[in-house]
mmCIF file of C-alpha atoms in Angstrom:
data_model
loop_
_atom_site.group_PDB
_atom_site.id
_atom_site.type_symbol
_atom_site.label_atom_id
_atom_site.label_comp_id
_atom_site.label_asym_id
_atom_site.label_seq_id
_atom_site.Cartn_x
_atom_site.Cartn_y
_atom_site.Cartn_z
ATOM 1 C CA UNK V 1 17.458 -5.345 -21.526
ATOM 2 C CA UNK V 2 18.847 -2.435 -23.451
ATOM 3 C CA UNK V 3 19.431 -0.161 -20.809
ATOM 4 C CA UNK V 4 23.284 -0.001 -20.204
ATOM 5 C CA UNK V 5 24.797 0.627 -16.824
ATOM 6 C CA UNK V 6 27.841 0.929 -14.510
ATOM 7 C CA UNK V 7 27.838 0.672 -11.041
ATOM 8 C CA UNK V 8 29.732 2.264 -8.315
ATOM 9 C CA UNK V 9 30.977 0.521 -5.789
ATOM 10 C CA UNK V 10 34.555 1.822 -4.185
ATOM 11 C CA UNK V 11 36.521 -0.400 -1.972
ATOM 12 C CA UNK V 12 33.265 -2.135 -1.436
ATOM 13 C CA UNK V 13 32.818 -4.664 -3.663
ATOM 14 C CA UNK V 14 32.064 -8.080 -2.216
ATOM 15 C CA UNK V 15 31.778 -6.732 0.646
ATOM 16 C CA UNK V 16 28.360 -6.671 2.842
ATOM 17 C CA UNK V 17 27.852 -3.314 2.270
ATOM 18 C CA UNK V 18 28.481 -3.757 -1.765
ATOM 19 C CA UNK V 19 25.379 -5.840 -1.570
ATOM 20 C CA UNK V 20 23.440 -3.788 -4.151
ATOM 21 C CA UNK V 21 26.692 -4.324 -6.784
ATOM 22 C CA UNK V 22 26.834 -7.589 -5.766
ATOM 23 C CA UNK V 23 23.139 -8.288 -6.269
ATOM 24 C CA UNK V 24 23.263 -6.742 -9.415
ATOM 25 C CA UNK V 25 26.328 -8.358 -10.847
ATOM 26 C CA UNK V 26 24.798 -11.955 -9.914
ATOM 27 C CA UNK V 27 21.479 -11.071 -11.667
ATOM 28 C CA UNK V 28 19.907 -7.834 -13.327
ATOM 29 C CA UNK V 29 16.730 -8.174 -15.410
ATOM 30 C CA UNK V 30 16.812 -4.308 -15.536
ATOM 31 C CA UNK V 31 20.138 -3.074 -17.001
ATOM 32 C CA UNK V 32 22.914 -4.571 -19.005
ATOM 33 C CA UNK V 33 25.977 -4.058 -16.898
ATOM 34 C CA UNK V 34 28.848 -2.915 -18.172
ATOM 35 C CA UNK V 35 31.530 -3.032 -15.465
ATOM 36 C CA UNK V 36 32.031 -2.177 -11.908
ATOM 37 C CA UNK V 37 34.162 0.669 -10.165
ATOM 38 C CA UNK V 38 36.321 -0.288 -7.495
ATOM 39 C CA UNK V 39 40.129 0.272 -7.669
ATOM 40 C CA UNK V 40 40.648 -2.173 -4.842
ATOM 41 C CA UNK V 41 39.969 -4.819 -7.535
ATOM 42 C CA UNK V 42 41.272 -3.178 -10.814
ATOM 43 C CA UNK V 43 41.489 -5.431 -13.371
ATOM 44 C CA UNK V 44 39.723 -8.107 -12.039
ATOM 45 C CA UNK V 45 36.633 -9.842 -13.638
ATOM 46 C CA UNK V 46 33.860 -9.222 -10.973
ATOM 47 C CA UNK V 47 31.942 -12.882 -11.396
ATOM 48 C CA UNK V 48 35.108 -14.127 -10.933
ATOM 49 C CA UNK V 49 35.848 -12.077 -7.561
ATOM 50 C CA UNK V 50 32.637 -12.659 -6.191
ATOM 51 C CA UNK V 51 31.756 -16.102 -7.047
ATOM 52 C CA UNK V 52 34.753 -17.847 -8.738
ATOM 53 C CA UNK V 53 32.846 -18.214 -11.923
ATOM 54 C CA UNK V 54 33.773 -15.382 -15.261
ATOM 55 C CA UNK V 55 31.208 -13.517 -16.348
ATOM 56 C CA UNK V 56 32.474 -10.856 -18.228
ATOM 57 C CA UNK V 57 31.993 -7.776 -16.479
ATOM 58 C CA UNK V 58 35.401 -5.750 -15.903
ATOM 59 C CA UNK V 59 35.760 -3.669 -12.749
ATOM 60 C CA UNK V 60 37.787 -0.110 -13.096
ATOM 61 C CA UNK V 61 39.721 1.882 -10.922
ATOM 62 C CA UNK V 62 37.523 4.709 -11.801
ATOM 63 C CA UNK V 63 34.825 6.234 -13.500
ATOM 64 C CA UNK V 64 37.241 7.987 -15.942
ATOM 65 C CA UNK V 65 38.908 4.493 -16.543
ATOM 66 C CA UNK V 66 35.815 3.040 -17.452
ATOM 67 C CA UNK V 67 34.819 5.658 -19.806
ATOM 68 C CA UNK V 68 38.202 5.112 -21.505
ATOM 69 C CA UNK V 69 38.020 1.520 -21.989
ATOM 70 C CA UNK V 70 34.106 0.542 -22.528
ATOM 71 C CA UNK V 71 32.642 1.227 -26.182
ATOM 72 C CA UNK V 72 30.291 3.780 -25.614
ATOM 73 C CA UNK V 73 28.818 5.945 -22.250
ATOM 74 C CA UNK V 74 26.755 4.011 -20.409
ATOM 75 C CA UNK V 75 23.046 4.933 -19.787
ATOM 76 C CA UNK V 76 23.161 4.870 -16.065
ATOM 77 C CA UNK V 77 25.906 5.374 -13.446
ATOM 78 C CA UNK V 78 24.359 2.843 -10.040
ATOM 79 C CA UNK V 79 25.587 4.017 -6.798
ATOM 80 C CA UNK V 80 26.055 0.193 -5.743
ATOM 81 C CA UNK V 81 27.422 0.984 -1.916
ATOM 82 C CA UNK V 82 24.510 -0.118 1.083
ATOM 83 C CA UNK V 83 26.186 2.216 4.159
ATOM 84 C CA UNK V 84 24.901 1.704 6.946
ATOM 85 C CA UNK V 85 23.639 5.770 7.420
ATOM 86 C CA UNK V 86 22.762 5.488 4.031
ATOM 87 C CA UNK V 87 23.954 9.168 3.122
ATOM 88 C CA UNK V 88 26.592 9.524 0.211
ATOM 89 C CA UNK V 89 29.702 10.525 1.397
ATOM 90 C CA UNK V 90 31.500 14.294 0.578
ATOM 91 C CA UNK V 91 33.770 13.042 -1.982
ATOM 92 C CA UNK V 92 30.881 10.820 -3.777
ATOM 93 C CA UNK V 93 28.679 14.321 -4.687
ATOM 94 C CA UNK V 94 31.394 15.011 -6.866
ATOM 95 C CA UNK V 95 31.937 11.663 -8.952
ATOM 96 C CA UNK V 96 27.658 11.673 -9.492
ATOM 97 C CA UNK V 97 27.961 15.160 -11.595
ATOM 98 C CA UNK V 98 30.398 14.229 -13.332
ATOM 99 C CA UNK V 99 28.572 10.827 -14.285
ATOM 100 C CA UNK V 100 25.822 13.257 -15.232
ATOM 101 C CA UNK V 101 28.161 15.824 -16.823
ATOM 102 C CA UNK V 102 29.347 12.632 -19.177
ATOM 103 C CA UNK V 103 25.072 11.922 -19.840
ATOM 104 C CA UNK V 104 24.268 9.487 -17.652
ATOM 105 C CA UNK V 105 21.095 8.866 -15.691
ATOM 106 C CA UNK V 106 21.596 8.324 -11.870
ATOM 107 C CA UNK V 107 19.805 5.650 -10.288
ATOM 108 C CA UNK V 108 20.408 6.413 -6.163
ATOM 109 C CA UNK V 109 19.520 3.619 -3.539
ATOM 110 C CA UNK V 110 20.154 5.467 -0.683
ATOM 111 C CA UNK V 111 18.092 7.408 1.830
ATOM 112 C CA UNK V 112 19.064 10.523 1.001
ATOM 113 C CA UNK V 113 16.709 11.460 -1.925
ATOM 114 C CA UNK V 114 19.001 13.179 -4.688
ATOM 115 C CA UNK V 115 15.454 14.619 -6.257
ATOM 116 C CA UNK V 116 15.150 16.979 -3.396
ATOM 117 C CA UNK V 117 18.843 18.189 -3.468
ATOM 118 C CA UNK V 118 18.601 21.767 -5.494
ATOM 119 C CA UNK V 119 22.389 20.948 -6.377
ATOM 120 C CA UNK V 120 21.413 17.557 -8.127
ATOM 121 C CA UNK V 121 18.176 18.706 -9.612
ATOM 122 C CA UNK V 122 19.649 21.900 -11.108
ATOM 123 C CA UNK V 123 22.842 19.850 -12.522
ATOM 124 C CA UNK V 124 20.131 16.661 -14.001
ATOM 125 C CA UNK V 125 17.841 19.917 -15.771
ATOM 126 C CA UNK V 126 21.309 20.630 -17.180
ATOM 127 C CA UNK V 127 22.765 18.073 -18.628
ATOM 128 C CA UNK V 128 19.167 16.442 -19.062
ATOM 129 C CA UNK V 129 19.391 13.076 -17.575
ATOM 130 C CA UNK V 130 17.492 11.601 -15.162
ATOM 131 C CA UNK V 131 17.489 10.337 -11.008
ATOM 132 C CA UNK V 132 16.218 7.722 -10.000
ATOM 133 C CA UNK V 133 15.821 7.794 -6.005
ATOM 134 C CA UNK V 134 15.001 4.079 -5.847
ATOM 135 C CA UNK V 135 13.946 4.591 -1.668
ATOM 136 C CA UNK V 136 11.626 7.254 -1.968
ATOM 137 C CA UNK V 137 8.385 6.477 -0.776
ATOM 138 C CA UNK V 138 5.078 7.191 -2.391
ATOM 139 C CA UNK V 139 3.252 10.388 -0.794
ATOM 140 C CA UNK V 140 1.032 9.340 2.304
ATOM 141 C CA UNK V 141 -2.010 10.267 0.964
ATOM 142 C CA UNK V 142 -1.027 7.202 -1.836
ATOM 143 C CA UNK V 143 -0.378 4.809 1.273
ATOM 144 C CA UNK V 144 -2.331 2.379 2.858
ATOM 145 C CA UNK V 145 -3.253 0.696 5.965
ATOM 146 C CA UNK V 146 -3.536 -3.183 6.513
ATOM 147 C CA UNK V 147 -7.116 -4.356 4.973
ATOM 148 C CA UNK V 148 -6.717 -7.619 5.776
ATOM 149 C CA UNK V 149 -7.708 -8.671 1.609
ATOM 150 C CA UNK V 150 -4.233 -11.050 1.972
ATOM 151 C CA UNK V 151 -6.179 -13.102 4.626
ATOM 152 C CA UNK V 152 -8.544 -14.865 1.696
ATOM 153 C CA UNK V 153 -5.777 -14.843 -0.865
ATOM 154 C CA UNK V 154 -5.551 -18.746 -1.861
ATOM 155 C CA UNK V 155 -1.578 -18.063 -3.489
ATOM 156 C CA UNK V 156 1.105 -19.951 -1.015
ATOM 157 C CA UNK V 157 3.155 -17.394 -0.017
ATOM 158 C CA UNK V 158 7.084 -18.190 1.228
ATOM 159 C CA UNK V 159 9.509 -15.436 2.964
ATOM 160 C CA UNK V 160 12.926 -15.515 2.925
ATOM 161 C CA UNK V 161 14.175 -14.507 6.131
ATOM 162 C CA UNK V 162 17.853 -14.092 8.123
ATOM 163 C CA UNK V 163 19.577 -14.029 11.236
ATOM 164 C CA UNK V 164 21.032 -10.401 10.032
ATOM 165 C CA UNK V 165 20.963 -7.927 7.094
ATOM 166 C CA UNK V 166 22.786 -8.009 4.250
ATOM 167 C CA UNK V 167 23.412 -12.212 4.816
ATOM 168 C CA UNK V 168 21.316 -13.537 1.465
ATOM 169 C CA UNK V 169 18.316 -13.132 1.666
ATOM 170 C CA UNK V 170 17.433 -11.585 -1.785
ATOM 171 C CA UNK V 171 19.628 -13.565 -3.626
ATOM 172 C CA UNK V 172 18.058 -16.793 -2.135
ATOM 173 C CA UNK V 173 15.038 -15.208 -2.918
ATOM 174 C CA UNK V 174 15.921 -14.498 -6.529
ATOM 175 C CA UNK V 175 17.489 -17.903 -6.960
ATOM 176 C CA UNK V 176 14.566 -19.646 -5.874
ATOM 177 C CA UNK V 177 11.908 -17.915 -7.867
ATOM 178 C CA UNK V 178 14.207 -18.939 -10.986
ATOM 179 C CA UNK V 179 14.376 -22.298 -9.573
ATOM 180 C CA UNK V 180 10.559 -22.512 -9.490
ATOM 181 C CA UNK V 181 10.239 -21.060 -12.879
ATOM 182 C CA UNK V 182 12.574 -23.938 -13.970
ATOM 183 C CA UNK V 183 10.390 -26.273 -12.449
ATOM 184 C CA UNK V 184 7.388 -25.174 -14.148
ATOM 185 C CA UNK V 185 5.928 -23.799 -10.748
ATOM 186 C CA UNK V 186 4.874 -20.061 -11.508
ATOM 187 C CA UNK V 187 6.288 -18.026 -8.886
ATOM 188 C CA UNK V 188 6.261 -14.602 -8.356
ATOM 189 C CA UNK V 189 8.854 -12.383 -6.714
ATOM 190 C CA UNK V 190 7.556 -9.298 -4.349
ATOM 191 C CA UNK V 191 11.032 -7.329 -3.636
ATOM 192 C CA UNK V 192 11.484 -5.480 0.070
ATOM 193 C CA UNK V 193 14.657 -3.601 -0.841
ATOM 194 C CA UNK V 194 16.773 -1.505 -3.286
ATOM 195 C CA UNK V 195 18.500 -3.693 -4.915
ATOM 196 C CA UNK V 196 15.335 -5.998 -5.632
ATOM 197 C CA UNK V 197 13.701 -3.081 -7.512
ATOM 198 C CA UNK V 198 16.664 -1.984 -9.310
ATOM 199 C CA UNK V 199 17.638 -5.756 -10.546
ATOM 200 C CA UNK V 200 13.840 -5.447 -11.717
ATOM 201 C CA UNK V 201 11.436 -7.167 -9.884
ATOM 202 C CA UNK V 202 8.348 -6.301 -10.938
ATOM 203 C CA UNK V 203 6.388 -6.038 -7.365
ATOM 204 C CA UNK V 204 7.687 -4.616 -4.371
ATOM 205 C CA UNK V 205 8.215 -1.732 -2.131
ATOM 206 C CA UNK V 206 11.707 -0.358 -0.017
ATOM 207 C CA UNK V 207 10.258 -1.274 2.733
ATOM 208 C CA UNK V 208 12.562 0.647 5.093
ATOM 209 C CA UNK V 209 11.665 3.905 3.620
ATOM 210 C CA UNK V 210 8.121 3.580 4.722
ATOM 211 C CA UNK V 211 6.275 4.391 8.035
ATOM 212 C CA UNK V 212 5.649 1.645 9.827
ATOM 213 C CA UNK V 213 2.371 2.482 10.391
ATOM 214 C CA UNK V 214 1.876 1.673 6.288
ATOM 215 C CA UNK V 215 4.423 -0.571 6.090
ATOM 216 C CA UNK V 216 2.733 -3.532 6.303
ATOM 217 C CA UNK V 217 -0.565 -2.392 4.253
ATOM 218 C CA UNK V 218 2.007 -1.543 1.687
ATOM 219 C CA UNK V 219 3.882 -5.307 1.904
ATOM 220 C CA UNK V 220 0.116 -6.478 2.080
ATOM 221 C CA UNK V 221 -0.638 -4.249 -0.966
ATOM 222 C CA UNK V 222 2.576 -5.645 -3.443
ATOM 223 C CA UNK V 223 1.567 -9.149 -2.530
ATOM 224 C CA UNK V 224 -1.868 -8.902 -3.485
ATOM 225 C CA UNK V 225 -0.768 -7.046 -6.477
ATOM 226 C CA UNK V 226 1.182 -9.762 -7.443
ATOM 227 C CA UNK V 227 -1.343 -12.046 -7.184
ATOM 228 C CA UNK V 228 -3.638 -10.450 -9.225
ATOM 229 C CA UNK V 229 -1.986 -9.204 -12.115
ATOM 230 C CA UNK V 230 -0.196 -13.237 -12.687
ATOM 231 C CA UNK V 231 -2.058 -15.643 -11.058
ATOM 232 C CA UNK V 232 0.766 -17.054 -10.033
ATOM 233 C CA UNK V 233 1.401 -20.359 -8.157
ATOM 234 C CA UNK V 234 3.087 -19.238 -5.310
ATOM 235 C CA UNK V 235 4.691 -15.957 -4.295
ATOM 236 C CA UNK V 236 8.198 -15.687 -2.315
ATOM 237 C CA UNK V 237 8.846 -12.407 -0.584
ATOM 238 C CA UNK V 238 11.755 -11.141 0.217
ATOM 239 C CA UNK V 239 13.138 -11.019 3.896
ATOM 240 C CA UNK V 240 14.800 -7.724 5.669
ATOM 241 C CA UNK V 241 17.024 -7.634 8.861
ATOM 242 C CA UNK V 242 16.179 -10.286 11.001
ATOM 243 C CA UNK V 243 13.228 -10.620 13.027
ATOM 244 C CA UNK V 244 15.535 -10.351 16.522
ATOM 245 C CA UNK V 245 17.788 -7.077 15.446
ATOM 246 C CA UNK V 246 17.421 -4.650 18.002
ATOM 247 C CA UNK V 247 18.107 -2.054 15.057
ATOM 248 C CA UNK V 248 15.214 -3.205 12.743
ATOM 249 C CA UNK V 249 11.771 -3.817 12.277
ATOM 250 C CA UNK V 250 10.906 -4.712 8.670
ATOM 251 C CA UNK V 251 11.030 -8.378 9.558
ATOM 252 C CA UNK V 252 7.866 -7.612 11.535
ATOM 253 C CA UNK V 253 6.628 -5.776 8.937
ATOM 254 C CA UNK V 254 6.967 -8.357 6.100
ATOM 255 C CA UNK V 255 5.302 -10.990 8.305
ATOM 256 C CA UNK V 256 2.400 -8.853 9.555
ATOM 257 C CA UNK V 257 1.907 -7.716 5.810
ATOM 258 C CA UNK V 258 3.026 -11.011 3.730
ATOM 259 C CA UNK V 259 1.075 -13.593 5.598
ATOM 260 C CA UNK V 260 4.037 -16.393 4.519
ATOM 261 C CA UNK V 261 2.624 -19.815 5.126
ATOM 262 C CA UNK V 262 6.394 -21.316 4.897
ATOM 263 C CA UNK V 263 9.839 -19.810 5.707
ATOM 264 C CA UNK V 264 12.968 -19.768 4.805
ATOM 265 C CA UNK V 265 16.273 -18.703 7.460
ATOM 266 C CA UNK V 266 19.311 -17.272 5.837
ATOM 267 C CA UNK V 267 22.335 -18.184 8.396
ATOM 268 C CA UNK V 268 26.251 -17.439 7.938
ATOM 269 C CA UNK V 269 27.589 -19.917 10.460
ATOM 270 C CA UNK V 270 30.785 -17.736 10.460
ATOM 271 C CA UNK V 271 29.301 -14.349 11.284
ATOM 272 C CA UNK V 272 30.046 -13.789 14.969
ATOM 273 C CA UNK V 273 28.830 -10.453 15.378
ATOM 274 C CA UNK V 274 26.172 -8.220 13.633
ATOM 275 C CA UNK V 275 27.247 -6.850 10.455
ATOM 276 C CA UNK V 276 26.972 -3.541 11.107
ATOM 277 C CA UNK V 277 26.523 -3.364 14.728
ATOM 278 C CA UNK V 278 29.753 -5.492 15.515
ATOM 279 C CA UNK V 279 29.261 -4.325 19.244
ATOM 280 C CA UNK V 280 26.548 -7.257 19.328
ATOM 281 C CA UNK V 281 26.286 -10.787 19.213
ATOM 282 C CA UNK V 282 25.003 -12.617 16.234
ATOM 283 C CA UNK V 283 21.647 -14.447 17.447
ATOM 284 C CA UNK V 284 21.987 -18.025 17.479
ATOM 285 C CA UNK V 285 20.356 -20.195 14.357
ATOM 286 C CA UNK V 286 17.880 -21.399 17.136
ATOM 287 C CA UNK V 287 17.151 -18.896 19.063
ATOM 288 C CA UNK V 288 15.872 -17.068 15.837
ATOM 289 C CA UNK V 289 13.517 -19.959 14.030
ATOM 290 C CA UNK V 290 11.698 -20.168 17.522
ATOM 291 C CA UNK V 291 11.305 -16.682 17.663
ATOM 292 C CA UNK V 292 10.293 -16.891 13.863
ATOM 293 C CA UNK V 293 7.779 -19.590 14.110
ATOM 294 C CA UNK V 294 6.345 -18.347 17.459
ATOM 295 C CA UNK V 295 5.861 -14.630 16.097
ATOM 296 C CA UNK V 296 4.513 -15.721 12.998
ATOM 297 C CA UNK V 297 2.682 -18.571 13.542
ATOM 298 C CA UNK V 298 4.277 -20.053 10.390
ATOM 299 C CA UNK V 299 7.079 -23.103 10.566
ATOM 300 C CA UNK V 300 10.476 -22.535 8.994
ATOM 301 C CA UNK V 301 10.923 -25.653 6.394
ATOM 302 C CA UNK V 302 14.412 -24.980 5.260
ATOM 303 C CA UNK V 303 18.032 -23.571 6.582
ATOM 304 C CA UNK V 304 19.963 -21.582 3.482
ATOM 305 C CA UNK V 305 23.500 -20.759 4.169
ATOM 306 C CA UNK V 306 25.963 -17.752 3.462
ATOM 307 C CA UNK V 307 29.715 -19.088 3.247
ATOM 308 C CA UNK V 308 31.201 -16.184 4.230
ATOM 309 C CA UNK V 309 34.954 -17.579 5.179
ATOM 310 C CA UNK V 310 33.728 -21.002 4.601
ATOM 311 C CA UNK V 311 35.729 -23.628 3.110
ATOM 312 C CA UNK V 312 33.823 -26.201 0.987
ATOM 313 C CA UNK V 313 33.994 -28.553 3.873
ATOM 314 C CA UNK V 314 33.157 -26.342 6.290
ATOM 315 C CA UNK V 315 29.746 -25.403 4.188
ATOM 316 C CA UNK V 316 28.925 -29.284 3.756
ATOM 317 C CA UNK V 317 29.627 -29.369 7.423
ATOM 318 C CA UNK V 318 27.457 -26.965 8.566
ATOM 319 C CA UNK V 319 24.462 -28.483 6.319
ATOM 320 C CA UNK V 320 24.509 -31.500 7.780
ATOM 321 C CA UNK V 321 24.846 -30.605 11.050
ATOM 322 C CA UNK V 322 22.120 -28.377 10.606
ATOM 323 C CA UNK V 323 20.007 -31.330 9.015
ATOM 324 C CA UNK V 324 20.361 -33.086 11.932
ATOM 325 C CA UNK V 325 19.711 -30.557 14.241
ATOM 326 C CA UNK V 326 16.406 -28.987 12.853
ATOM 327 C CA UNK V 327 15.410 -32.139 10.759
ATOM 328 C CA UNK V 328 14.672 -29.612 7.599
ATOM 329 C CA UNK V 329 16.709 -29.345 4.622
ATOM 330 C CA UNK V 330 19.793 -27.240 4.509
ATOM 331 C CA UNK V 331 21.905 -26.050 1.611
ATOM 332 C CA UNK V 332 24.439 -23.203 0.312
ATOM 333 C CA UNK V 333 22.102 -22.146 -2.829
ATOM 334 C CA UNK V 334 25.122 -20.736 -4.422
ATOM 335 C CA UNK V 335 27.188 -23.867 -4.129
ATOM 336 C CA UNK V 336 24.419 -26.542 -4.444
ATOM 337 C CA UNK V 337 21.364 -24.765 -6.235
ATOM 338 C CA UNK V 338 17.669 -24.838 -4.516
ATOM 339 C CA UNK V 339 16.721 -28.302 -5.245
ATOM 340 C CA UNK V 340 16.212 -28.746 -1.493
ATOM 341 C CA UNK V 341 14.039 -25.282 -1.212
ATOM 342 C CA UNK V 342 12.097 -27.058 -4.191
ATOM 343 C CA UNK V 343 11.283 -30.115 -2.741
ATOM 344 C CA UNK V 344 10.672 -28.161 0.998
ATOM 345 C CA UNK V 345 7.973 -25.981 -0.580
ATOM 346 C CA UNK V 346 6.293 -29.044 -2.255
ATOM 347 C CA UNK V 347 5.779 -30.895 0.557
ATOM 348 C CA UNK V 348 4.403 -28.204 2.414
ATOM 349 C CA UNK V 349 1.924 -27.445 -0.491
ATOM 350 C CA UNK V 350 1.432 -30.562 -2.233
ATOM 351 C CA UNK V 351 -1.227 -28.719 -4.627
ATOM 352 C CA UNK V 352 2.173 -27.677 -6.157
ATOM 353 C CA UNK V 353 3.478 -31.213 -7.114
ATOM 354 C CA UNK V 354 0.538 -30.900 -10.140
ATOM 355 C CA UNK V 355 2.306 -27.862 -12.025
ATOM 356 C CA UNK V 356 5.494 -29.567 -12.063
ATOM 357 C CA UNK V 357 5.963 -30.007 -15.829
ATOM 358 C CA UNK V 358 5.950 -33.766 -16.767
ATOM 359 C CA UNK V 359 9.470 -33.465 -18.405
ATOM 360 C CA UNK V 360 10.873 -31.907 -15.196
ATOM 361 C CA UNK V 361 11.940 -34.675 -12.242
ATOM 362 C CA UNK V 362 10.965 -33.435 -8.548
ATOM 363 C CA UNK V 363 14.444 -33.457 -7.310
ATOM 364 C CA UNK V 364 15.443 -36.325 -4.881
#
């Protein structure tokens, strides 16, 4: 991981739509990150802001603030804000040339492509750095339908899906796969998302960038990638929106194209309305796993929280009454870990139970 980077992130940091800073800050296979800009939270150390735990990585008021305290120019400058239009703002043009002015190589997760802006491409050919329009889809000709190949593919595959966007679901998703890797279990990630690909996960696609009419030959296409080029035990795929958002579709899309066997639901018990549609109702937990398991003919074997303005008690709470409920595990996979998801997944495919390594205990 020698690639250095800072990520921007203004006023948005732990927020929903810092999701891509947060993401990154958790985990980041990719790039070494140096801090985090967000004057809201000068001076504070961003593990520590976003999960109570130190990890090292400042956050600056500024770009020019960071520049002044870290050793050396970073490599890349990470536009780290999800808005909901996806479109940088007027203001935000101006702080991307001068991160290229200072050197450094723009990696862009929005939908507006910065390689088709004459403005950016002149200013990168200038100061010769590089952008890196994370979103942009492959040309159509290079897209493909549904073939139907994932039908006969023997790998388990799991998704991890939600009740909303931005509520988990990739960082359950990246938790687990480390939790299987721990386990001996050779799992596989396939990213649907930004931030996925840019905390570097090696298969995937941003989903929402694509037609629909190739979106799900495209999930269909990572997957079988995946499989493959590892072999690997079992694949989890990363969930989108939720399956019942008006707004959305990639839900649809990842099931049509991934095929999951077993699911996982992402809930924050807290979250009363949509996150960015607060003029509607959050669906209930429910409502959305029959709506999961009738669409894709697949059961849901595990509940994974979001504590979002949840006290410890409040998130035990919720898991047990949950538990009881839907008689599946439940757990907060950043307070508890995904010993639960483990043990879910191997007693829906016991073939797994074998690759276990014999110094590792199946959790209880």
């Amino acid at each position: 991981m020698e690639k250095t980077a800072i990520i921007y992130c203004e006023g948005q940091f732990g927020t929903m739509d810092g999701k891509t800073a947060n993401g990154l800050v958790r985990n980041s296979k990719k790039y070494l990150i140096n801090g985090v800009i967000d004057s809201t939270k000068d001076g504070l150390d961003a593990g520590k802001c976003l999960d109570g735990r130190e990890n090292g990585i400042p956050i600056f008021c500024s770009l020019s603030h960071a520049i002044g305290n870290l050793p050396e120019v970073p490599d890349y400058f990470i536009y780290g804000i999800a808005p909901a239009n996806a479109f940088l703002q007027v203001h935000e043009r101006s702080i991307l040339f001068e991160a290229m002015e200072l050197g450094m190589n723009i990696v862009n997760p929005l939908q507006e492509f910065l390689t088709e802006d004459e403005d950016f491409i002149k200013f990168a050919a200038l100061h010769n750095v590089e952008i890196l329009d994370i979103r942009k889809p492959p040309s159509k000709k290079d897209m493909g339908l549904f073939s139907g190949q994932i039908l006969s593919m023997p790998t388990p595959v799991v998704a991890v899906l939600g009740t909303d966007g931005a509520i988990g679901k990739r960082t359950t998703s990246v938790l687990l796969e480390k939790a299987l890797l721990e386990y001996g279990i050779k799992a596989v990630l396939v990213a649907t998302g930004q931030t996925g690909l840019i905390q570097g996960a090696k298969y995937g696609v941003a989903i929402d960038a694509i037609p629909f009419q190739f979106m799900i030959g495209e999930i269909e296409k990572e997957v079988i990638k995946a499989y493959e080029n590892e072999q690997p035990d079992i694949i989890i795929v990363e969930g989108q929106g939720a399956l019942s958002h008006p707004a959305y579709i990639s839900s649809a899309g990842i099931i049509r194209g991934a095929r999951p066997g077993a699911i996982i639901v992402q809930h924050a018990p807290k979250r009363e309305n949509l996150g960015d549609f607060d003029y509607l109702k959050m669906p209930k937990l429910e409502s959305e796993i029959e709506l999961i398991e009738t669409f894709s003919k697949s059961k849901v074997i595990a509940i994974t929280i979001n504590h979002e303005r949840m006290s410890d008690q409040e998130i035990n709470s919720a898991i047990h009454e949950y538990e009881q409920q839907f008689h599946i595990p439940a757990t907060d996979v950043l307070k508890h870990g995904c010993d639960k998801l483990v043990i879910s997944i191997l007693e829906k495919f016991p073939q797994l139970k074998d690759k276990v390594e014999t110094n590792k205990l199946v959790p209880q």
